[in-house]
Amino acid sequence: MPRNAAAARETVTRLLASRIHGPAGEGLAEVVLSDALLVTSELVTNAFRHGGGLTGFTAELTGEGLLLAVADASTDAPVASPHPPRTAHVGGYGWPLVCRLAERVSITFHPGGKRIVALIALA
């Protein structure tokens, strides 16, 4: 299990390397790779920062794309922080980014936490 968001990004980068440099010359657009790493960072960082700690992490390639599963110790659902107009505010943008960049996102709650699964299309 990754100890931080950087380690999770490294795991995803290694996983995607086989796709990027595949035998058929397949490649991922830079923006797709950036989106996958951003979603990874946001989910893992939020698990540590707001979720009581990371309790599970998997990343796998499927026929649909990159499937990320991140579990934490909180039963609170992620929320987007509303920001009043014309105010400088730090934070609250991660969950909307995840929802916008992922093809699908689901949350499963269980005693002692939750699991968020995000599918990032690679095509």
mmCIF file of C-alpha atoms in Angstrom, residues 30-123:
data_model
loop_
_atom_site.group_PDB
_atom_site.id
_atom_site.type_symbol
_atom_site.label_atom_id
_atom_site.label_comp_id
_atom_site.label_asym_id
_atom_site.label_seq_id
_atom_site.Cartn_x
_atom_site.Cartn_y
_atom_site.Cartn_z
ATOM 1 C CA GLU A 30 0.054 13.187 -22.239
ATOM 2 C CA VAL A 31 -3.249 14.671 -21.068
ATOM 3 C CA VAL A 32 -4.649 11.183 -20.370
ATOM 4 C CA LEU A 33 -1.598 10.282 -18.296
ATOM 5 C CA SER A 34 -1.838 13.605 -16.446
ATOM 6 C CA ASP A 35 -5.546 13.040 -15.735
ATOM 7 C CA ALA A 36 -4.885 9.533 -14.384
ATOM 8 C CA LEU A 37 -2.143 10.811 -12.085
ATOM 9 C CA LEU A 38 -4.248 13.757 -10.914
ATOM 10 C CA VAL A 39 -7.177 11.493 -9.995
ATOM 11 C CA THR A 40 -4.754 9.160 -8.194
ATOM 12 C CA SER A 41 -3.256 12.069 -6.243
ATOM 13 C CA GLU A 42 -6.602 13.540 -5.268
ATOM 14 C CA LEU A 43 -8.111 10.267 -4.053
ATOM 15 C CA VAL A 44 -5.062 9.229 -2.043
ATOM 16 C CA THR A 45 -4.412 12.699 -0.620
ATOM 17 C CA ASN A 46 -8.048 13.005 0.442
ATOM 18 C CA ALA A 47 -7.904 9.589 2.122
ATOM 19 C CA PHE A 48 -4.990 10.813 4.257
ATOM 20 C CA ARG A 49 -6.202 14.373 4.773
ATOM 21 C CA HIS A 50 -9.947 13.865 5.276
ATOM 22 C CA GLY A 51 -10.550 10.122 5.466
ATOM 23 C CA GLY A 52 -8.701 9.072 8.591
ATOM 24 C CA GLY A 53 -5.955 7.350 6.609
ATOM 25 C CA LEU A 54 -5.537 5.136 3.588
ATOM 26 C CA THR A 55 -6.775 1.611 4.281
ATOM 27 C CA GLY A 56 -6.695 0.199 0.755
ATOM 28 C CA PHE A 57 -5.367 0.976 -2.714
ATOM 29 C CA THR A 58 -5.519 -0.906 -5.986
ATOM 30 C CA ALA A 59 -4.843 0.126 -9.553
ATOM 31 C CA GLU A 60 -5.524 -2.162 -12.487
ATOM 32 C CA LEU A 61 -5.920 -1.969 -16.224
ATOM 33 C CA THR A 62 -9.203 -3.243 -17.608
ATOM 34 C CA GLY A 63 -10.731 -3.218 -21.055
ATOM 35 C CA GLU A 64 -12.380 0.073 -20.110
ATOM 36 C CA GLY A 65 -9.309 1.849 -18.744
ATOM 37 C CA LEU A 66 -7.524 2.405 -15.452
ATOM 38 C CA LEU A 67 -9.565 1.270 -12.483
ATOM 39 C CA LEU A 68 -8.521 2.876 -9.185
ATOM 40 C CA ALA A 69 -9.908 1.810 -5.820
ATOM 41 C CA VAL A 70 -9.030 3.850 -2.729
ATOM 42 C CA ALA A 71 -10.332 2.997 0.722
ATOM 43 C CA ASP A 72 -10.143 5.080 3.872
ATOM 44 C CA ALA A 73 -11.303 5.005 7.472
ATOM 45 C CA SER A 74 -14.085 7.601 7.200
ATOM 46 C CA THR A 75 -17.767 7.031 6.541
ATOM 47 C CA ASP A 76 -18.176 10.656 5.418
ATOM 48 C CA ALA A 77 -18.874 11.143 1.715
ATOM 49 C CA PRO A 78 -16.546 13.445 -0.209
ATOM 50 C CA VAL A 79 -17.930 16.927 -0.786
ATOM 51 C CA ALA A 80 -17.041 19.926 -2.867
ATOM 52 C CA SER A 81 -16.512 23.030 -0.772
ATOM 53 C CA PRO A 82 -18.582 25.933 -2.071
ATOM 54 C CA HIS A 83 -16.548 29.113 -2.326
ATOM 55 C CA PRO A 84 -18.135 32.535 -2.111
ATOM 56 C CA PRO A 85 -17.519 34.655 -5.225
ATOM 57 C CA ARG A 86 -14.443 36.876 -5.200
ATOM 58 C CA THR A 87 -12.755 35.150 -2.304
ATOM 59 C CA ALA A 88 -9.378 33.471 -2.291
ATOM 60 C CA HIS A 89 -9.800 29.949 -0.996
ATOM 61 C CA VAL A 90 -7.447 26.988 -0.849
ATOM 62 C CA GLY A 91 -8.885 23.497 -1.160
ATOM 63 C CA GLY A 92 -12.240 22.014 -2.023
ATOM 64 C CA TYR A 93 -11.481 21.425 -5.694
ATOM 65 C CA GLY A 94 -10.284 17.808 -5.628
ATOM 66 C CA TRP A 95 -13.585 15.930 -5.557
ATOM 67 C CA PRO A 96 -15.110 17.912 -8.449
ATOM 68 C CA LEU A 97 -11.918 17.256 -10.451
ATOM 69 C CA VAL A 98 -12.123 13.524 -9.761
ATOM 70 C CA CYS A 99 -15.763 13.455 -10.841
ATOM 71 C CA ARG A 100 -15.022 15.442 -13.996
ATOM 72 C CA LEU A 101 -11.941 13.488 -15.095
ATOM 73 C CA ALA A 102 -13.167 9.977 -14.324
ATOM 74 C CA GLU A 103 -15.503 8.111 -16.640
ATOM 75 C CA ARG A 104 -17.288 6.647 -13.600
ATOM 76 C CA VAL A 105 -16.990 7.116 -9.854
ATOM 77 C CA SER A 106 -18.699 5.093 -7.154
ATOM 78 C CA ILE A 107 -18.591 5.115 -3.373
ATOM 79 C CA THR A 108 -19.278 2.064 -1.242
ATOM 80 C CA PHE A 109 -19.707 2.553 2.490
ATOM 81 C CA HIS A 110 -18.934 -0.166 5.005
ATOM 82 C CA PRO A 111 -18.502 -0.261 8.777
ATOM 83 C CA GLY A 112 -15.350 1.660 9.515
ATOM 84 C CA GLY A 113 -14.952 3.477 6.223
ATOM 85 C CA LYS A 114 -15.602 3.724 2.533
ATOM 86 C CA ARG A 115 -14.167 2.668 -0.808
ATOM 87 C CA ILE A 116 -14.088 4.964 -3.810
ATOM 88 C CA VAL A 117 -13.689 3.405 -7.252
ATOM 89 C CA ALA A 118 -12.853 5.582 -10.241
ATOM 90 C CA LEU A 119 -12.525 4.521 -13.863
ATOM 91 C CA ILE A 120 -10.281 6.665 -16.031
ATOM 92 C CA ALA A 121 -10.681 6.034 -19.762
ATOM 93 C CA LEU A 122 -7.326 5.654 -21.507
ATOM 94 C CA ALA A 123 -8.507 6.095 -25.081
#
